[in-house]
mmCIF file of C-alpha atoms in Angstrom:
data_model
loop_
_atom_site.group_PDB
_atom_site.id
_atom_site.type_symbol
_atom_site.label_atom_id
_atom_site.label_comp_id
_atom_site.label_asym_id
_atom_site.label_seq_id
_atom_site.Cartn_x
_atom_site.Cartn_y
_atom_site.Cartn_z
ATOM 1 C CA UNK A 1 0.804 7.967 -29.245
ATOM 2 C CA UNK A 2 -0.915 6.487 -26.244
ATOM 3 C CA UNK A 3 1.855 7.815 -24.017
ATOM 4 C CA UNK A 4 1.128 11.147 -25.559
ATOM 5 C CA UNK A 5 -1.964 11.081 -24.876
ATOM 6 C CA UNK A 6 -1.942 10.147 -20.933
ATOM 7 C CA UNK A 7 0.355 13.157 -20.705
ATOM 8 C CA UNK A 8 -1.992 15.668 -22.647
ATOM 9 C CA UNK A 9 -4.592 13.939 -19.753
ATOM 10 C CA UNK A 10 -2.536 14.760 -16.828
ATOM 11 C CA UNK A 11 -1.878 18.022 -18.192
ATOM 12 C CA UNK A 12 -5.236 18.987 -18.272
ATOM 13 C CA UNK A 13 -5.538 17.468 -14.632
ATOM 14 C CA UNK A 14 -3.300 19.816 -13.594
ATOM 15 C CA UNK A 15 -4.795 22.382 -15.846
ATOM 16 C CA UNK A 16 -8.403 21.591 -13.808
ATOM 17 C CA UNK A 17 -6.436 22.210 -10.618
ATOM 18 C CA UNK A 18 -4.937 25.426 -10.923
ATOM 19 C CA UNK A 19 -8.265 26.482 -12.544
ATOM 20 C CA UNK A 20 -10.161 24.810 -9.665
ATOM 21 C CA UNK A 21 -8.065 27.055 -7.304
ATOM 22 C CA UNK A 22 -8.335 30.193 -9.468
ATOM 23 C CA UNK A 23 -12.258 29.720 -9.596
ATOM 24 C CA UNK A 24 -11.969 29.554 -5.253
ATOM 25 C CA UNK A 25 -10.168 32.743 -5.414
ATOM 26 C CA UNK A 26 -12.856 34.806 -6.570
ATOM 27 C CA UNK A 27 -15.815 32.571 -5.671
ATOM 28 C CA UNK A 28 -17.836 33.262 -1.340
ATOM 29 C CA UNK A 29 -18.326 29.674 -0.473
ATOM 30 C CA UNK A 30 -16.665 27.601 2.256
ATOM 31 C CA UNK A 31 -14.324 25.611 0.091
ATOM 32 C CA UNK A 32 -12.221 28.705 -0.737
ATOM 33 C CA UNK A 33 -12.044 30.715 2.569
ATOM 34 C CA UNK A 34 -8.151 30.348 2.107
ATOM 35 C CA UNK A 35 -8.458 32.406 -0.441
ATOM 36 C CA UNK A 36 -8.411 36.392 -0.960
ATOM 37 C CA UNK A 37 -11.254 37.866 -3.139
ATOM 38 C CA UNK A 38 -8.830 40.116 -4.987
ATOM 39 C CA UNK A 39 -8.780 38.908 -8.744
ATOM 40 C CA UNK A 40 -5.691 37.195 -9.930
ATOM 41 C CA UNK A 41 -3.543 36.969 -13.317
ATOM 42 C CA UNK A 42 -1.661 34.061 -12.241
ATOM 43 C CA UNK A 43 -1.078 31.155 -9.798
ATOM 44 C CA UNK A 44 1.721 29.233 -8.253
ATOM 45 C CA UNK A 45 2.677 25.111 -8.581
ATOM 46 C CA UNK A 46 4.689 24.124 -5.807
ATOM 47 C CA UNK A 47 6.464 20.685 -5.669
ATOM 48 C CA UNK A 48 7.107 19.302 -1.889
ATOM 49 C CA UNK A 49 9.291 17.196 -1.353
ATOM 50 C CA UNK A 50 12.742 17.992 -1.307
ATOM 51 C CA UNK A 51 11.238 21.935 -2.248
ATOM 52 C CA UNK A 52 9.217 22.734 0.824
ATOM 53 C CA UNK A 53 9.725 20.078 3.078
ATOM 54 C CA UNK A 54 12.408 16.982 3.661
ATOM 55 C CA UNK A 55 10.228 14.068 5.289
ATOM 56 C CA UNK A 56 8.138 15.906 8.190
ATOM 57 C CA UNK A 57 11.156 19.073 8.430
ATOM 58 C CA UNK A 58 10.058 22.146 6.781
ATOM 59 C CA UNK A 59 12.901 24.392 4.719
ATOM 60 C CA UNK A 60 12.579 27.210 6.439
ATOM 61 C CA UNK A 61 13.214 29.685 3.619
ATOM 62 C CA UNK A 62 9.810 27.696 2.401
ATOM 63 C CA UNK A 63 7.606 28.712 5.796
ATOM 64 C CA UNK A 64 9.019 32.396 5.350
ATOM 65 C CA UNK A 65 7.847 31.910 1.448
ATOM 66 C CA UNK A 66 4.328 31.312 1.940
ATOM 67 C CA UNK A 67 4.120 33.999 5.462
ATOM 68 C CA UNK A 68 5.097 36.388 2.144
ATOM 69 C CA UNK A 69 1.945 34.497 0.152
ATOM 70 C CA UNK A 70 -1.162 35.144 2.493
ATOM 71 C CA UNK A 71 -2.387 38.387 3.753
ATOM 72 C CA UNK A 72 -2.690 39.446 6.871
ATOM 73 C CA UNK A 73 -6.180 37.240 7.395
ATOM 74 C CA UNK A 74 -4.280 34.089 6.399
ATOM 75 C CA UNK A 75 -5.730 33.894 2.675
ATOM 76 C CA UNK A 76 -3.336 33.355 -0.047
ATOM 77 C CA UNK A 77 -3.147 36.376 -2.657
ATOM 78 C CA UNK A 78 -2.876 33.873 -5.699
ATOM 79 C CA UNK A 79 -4.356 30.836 -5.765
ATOM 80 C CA UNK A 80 -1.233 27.742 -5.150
ATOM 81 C CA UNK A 81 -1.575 24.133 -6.162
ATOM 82 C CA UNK A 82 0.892 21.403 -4.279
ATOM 83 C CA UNK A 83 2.046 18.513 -6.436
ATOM 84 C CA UNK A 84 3.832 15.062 -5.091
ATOM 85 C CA UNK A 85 5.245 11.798 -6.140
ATOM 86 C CA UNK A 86 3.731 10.585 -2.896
ATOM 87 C CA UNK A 87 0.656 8.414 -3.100
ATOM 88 C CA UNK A 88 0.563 6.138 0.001
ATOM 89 C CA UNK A 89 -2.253 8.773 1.441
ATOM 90 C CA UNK A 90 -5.136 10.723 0.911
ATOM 91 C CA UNK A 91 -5.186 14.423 -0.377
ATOM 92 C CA UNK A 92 -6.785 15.139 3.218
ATOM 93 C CA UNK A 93 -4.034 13.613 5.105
ATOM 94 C CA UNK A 94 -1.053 15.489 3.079
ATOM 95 C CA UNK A 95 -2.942 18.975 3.081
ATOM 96 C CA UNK A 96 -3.414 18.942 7.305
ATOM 97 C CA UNK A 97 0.492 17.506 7.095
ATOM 98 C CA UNK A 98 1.448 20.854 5.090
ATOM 99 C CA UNK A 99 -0.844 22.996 7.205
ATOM 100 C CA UNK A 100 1.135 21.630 9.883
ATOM 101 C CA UNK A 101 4.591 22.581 8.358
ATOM 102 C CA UNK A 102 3.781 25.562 6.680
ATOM 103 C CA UNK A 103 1.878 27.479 9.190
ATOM 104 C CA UNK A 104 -1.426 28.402 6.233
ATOM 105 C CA UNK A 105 -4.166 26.844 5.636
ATOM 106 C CA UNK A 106 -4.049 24.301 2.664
ATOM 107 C CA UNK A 107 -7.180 22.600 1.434
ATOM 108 C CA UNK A 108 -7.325 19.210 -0.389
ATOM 109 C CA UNK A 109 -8.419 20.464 -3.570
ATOM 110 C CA UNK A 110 -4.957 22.408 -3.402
ATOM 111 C CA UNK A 111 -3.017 19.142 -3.654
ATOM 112 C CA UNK A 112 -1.996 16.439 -6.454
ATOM 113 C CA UNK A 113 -0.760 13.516 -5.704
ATOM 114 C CA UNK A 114 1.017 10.592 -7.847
ATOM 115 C CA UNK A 115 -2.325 8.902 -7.830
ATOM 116 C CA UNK A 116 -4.273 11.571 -8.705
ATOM 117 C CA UNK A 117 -4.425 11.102 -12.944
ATOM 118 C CA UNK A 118 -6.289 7.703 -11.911
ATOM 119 C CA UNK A 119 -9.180 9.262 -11.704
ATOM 120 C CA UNK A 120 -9.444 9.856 -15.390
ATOM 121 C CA UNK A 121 -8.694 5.896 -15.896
ATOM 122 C CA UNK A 122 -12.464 5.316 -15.936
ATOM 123 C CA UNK A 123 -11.948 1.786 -17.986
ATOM 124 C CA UNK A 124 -9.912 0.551 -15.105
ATOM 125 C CA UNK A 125 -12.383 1.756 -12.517
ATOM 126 C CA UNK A 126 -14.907 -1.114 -12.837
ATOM 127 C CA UNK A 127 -12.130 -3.824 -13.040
ATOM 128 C CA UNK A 128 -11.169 -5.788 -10.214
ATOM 129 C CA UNK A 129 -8.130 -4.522 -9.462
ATOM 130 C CA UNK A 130 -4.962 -5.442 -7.163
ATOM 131 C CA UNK A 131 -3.041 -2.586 -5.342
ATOM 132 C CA UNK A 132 0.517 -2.286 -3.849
ATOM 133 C CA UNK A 133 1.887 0.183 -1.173
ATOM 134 C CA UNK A 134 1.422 1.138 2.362
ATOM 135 C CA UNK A 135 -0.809 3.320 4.465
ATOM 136 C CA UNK A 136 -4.958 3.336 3.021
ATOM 137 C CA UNK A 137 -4.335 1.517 -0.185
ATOM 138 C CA UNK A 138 -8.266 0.011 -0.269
ATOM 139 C CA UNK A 139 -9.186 3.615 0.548
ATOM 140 C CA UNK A 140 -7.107 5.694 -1.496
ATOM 141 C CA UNK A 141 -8.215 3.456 -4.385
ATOM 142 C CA UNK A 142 -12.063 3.446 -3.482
ATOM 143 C CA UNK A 143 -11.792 7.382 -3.730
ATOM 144 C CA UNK A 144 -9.864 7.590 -6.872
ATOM 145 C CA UNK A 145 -12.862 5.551 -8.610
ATOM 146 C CA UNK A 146 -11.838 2.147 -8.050
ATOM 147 C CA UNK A 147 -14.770 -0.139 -7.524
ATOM 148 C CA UNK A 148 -12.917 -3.335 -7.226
ATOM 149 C CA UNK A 149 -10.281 -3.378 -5.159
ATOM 150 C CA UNK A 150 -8.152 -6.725 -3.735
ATOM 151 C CA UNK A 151 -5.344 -5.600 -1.385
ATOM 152 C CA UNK A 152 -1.971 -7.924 -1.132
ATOM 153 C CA UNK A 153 -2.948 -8.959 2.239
ATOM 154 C CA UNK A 154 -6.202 -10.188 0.957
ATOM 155 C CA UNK A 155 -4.265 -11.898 -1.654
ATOM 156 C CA UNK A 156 -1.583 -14.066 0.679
ATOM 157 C CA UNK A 157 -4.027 -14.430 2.657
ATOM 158 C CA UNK A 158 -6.366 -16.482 -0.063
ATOM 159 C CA UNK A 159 -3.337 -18.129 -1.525
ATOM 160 C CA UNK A 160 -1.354 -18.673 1.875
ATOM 161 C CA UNK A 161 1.494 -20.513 -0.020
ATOM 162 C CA UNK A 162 2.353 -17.859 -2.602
ATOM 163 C CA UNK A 163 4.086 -15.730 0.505
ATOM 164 C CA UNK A 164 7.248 -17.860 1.484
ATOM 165 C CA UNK A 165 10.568 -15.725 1.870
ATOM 166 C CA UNK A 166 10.166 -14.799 5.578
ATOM 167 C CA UNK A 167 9.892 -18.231 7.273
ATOM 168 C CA UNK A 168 7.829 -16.954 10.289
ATOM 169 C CA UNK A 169 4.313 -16.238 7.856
ATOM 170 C CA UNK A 170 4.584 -19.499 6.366
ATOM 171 C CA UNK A 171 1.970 -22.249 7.220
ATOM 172 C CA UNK A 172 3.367 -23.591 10.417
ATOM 173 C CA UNK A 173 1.827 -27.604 10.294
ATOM 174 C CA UNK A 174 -0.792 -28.278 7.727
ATOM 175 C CA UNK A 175 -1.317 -26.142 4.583
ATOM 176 C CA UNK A 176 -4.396 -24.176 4.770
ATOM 177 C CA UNK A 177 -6.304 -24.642 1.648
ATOM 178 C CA UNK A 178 -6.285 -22.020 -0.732
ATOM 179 C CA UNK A 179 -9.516 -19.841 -0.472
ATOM 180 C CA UNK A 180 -9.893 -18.674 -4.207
ATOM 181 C CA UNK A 181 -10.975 -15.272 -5.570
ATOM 182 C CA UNK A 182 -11.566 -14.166 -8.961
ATOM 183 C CA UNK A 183 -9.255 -13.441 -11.414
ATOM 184 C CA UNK A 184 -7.535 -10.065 -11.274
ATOM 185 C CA UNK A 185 -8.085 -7.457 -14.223
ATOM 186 C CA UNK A 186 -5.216 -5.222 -14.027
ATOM 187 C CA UNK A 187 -2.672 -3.955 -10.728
ATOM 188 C CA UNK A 188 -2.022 -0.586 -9.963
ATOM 189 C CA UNK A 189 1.311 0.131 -7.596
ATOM 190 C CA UNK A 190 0.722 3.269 -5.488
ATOM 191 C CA UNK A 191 4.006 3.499 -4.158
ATOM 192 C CA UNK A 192 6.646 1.510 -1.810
ATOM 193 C CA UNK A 193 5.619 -1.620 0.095
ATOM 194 C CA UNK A 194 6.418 -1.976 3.399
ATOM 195 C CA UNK A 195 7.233 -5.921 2.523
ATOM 196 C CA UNK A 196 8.880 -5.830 -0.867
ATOM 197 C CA UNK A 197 9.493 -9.401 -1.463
ATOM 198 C CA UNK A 198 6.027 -10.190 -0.544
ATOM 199 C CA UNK A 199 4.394 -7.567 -2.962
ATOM 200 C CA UNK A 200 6.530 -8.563 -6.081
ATOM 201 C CA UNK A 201 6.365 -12.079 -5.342
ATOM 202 C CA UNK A 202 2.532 -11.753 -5.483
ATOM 203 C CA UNK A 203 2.200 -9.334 -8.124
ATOM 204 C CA UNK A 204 4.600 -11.592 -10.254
ATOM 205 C CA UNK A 205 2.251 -14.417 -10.201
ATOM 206 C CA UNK A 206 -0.804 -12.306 -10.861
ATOM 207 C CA UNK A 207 1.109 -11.153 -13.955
ATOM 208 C CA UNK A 208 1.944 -15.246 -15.050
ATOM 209 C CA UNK A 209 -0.863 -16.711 -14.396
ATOM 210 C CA UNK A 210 -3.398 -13.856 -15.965
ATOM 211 C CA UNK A 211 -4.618 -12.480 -12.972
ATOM 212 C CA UNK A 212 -5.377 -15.804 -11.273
ATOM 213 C CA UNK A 213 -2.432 -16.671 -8.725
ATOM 214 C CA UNK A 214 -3.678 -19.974 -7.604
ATOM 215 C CA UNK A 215 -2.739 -21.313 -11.286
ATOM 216 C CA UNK A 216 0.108 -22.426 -13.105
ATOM 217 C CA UNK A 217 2.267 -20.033 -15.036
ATOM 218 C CA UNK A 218 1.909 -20.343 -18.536
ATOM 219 C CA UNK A 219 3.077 -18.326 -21.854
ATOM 220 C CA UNK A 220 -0.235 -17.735 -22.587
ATOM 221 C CA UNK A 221 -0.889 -15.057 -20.875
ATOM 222 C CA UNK A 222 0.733 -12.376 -22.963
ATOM 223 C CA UNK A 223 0.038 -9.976 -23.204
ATOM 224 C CA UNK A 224 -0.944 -9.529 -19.696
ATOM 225 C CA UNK A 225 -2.978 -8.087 -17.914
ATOM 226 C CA UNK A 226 -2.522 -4.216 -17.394
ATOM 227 C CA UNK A 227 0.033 -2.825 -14.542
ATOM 228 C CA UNK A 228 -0.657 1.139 -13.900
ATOM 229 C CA UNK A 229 3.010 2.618 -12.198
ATOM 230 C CA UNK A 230 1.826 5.990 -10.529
ATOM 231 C CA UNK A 231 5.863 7.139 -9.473
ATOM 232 C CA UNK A 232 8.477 6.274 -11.445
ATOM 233 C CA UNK A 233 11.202 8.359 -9.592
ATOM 234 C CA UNK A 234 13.856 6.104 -8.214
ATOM 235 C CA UNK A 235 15.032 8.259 -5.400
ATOM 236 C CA UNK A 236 13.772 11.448 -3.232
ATOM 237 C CA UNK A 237 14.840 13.220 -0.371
ATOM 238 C CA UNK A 238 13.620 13.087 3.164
ATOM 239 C CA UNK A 239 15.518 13.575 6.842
ATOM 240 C CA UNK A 240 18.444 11.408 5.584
ATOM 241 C CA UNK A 241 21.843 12.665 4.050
ATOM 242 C CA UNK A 242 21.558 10.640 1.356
ATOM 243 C CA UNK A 243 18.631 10.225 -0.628
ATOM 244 C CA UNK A 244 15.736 6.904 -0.500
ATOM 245 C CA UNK A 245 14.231 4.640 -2.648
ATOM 246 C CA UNK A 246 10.914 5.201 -3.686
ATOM 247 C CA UNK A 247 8.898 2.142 -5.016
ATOM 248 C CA UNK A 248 10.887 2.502 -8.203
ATOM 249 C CA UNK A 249 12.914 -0.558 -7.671
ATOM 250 C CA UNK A 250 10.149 -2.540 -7.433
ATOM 251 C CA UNK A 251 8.986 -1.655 -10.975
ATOM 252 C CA UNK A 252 12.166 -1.489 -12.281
ATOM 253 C CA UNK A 253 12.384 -5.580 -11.392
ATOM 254 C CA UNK A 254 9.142 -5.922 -13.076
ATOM 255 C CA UNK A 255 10.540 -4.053 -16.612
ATOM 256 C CA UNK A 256 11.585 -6.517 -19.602
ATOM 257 C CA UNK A 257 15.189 -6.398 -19.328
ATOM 258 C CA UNK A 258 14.953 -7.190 -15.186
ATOM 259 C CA UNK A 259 12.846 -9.870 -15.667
ATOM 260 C CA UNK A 260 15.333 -12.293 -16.467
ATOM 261 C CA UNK A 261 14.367 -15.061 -13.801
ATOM 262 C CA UNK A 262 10.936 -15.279 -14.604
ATOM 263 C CA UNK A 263 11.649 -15.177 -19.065
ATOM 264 C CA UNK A 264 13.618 -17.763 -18.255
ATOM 265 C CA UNK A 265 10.848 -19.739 -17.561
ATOM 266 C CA UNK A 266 8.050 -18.461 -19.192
ATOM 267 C CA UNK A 267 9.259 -17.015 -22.270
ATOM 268 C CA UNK A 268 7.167 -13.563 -21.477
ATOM 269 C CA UNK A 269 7.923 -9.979 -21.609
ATOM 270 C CA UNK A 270 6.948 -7.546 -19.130
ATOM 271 C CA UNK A 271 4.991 -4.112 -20.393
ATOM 272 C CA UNK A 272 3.256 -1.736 -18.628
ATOM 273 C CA UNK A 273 0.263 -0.537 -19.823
ATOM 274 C CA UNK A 274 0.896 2.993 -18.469
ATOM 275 C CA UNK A 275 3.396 4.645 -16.339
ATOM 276 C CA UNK A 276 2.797 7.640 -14.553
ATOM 277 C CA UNK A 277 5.771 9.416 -14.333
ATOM 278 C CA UNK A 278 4.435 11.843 -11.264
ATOM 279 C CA UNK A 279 2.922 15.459 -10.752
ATOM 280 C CA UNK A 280 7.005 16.192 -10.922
#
């Protein structure tokens, strides 16, 4: 039921969206001067990756798509909503990166990312919460409602022990003590780490040790505290032949039946409070 719910949520995120962009359509303000003014029955939901772009290439049947969308002022005729798996950015940074490709003007409020049904997590948003990915994590978070934000960096960096496998960040001579923070409340993963060992290693122990990492592990904690997963696809496609890894694997390590190392020892199971499967 709670999974069914989360998805009636996100589908009335969407819902706001295209409405949002309808509304522009027909509304004389600055926010919707990509628009025409001519009314509109429907709209159009475009995925990107893989659909209008691969990586920073345009499809060019997609730029000769959307020259057929706008008029001859540049507006679009219907209003068009973008949706991604992507969340290592802001909704500003992906809709200049698709004006870029596309050749029309798109506007943030056009654009969903992976990230975007956080907003309507409002009891994580006060929490103090740990995030995982690349590119403006603290930001990205901060804007989605986020109030409490510890980045891994901050993390290794209080607990400069925790981050071991590459032998060149450990403590060269004497151990550094261990600065302390307060306890994490839940950990959201926006999408691939540039360091994977380092992120799981760290997000593991938050997990064990109930949000506190400089702790021992203990089978108390359970159940834990709460992990939001904002892409769950395990591949996409960008310049390469073969398709990537998104920050699927990561998660996937983290599910019950992957976790063997760590039930081993602690006797836990891993669940996710909520996993966001993506706009697509």
């Amino acid at each position: 039921m709670q999974r069914v719910r989360y998805l009636k949520s996100g589908w009335q995120l969407l819902k706001s969206s295209c409405e949002g962009a309808a509304k522009q359509a027909n509304t004389q303000s600055s926010s919707s001067r990509c628009y025409s003014h001519a009314s509109s029955s429907f709209g159009l939901l475009f995925d990107i990756d893989g659909v209008l772009v691969r990586g920073k290439t345009p499809i060019p049947a997609a730029k000769q798509c959307f020259k057929n969308l706008v008029d001859r002022s540049g507006k679009y005729k219907v209003p068009v909503v973008f949706v991604t798996n992507a969340g290592n950015c802001m909704r500003q940074t992906k809709a200049e990166h698709l004006s870029h490709l596309l050749e029309v003007e798109v506007s943030p409020d056009q654009v969903m990312l992976s990230h975007s049904p956080l907003r309507m997590f409002t009891q994580f948003h006060k929490m103090r919460v740990l995030v995982s990915g690349q590119g403006p994590v603290e930001e990205v978070a901060h804007n989605l409602g986020f109030q409490d934000v510890v980045t891994i960096d901050v993390l290794r960096e209080a607990y400069p022990v925790l981050d071991v496998v590459d032998h060149n960040r450990r403590p060269k001579d004497v151990v550094p003590p261990t600065k302390g923070l307060r306890p994490i409340d839940a950990v959201v993963l926006f999408g691939e780490p540039i360091r994977w060992e380092t992120n799981l290693q760290l997000i593991v122990d938050v997990l064990l040790t109930g949000g506190n990492p400089g702790s021992t592990w203990s089978s108390a904690h359970y159940p834990h505290i709460p992990v939001l997963a904002c892409n769950m696809d395990l591949l996409w496609m960008a310049e390469a032949w073969n398709p990537r890894y998104t920050s699927t694997p990561q998660s996937e390590i983290l599910q019950p039946s992957k976790f063997t190392v760590f039930l081993l020892y602690s006797a836990m199971e891993k669940h996710y409070y909520q996993n966001l499967p993506g706009p697509v």
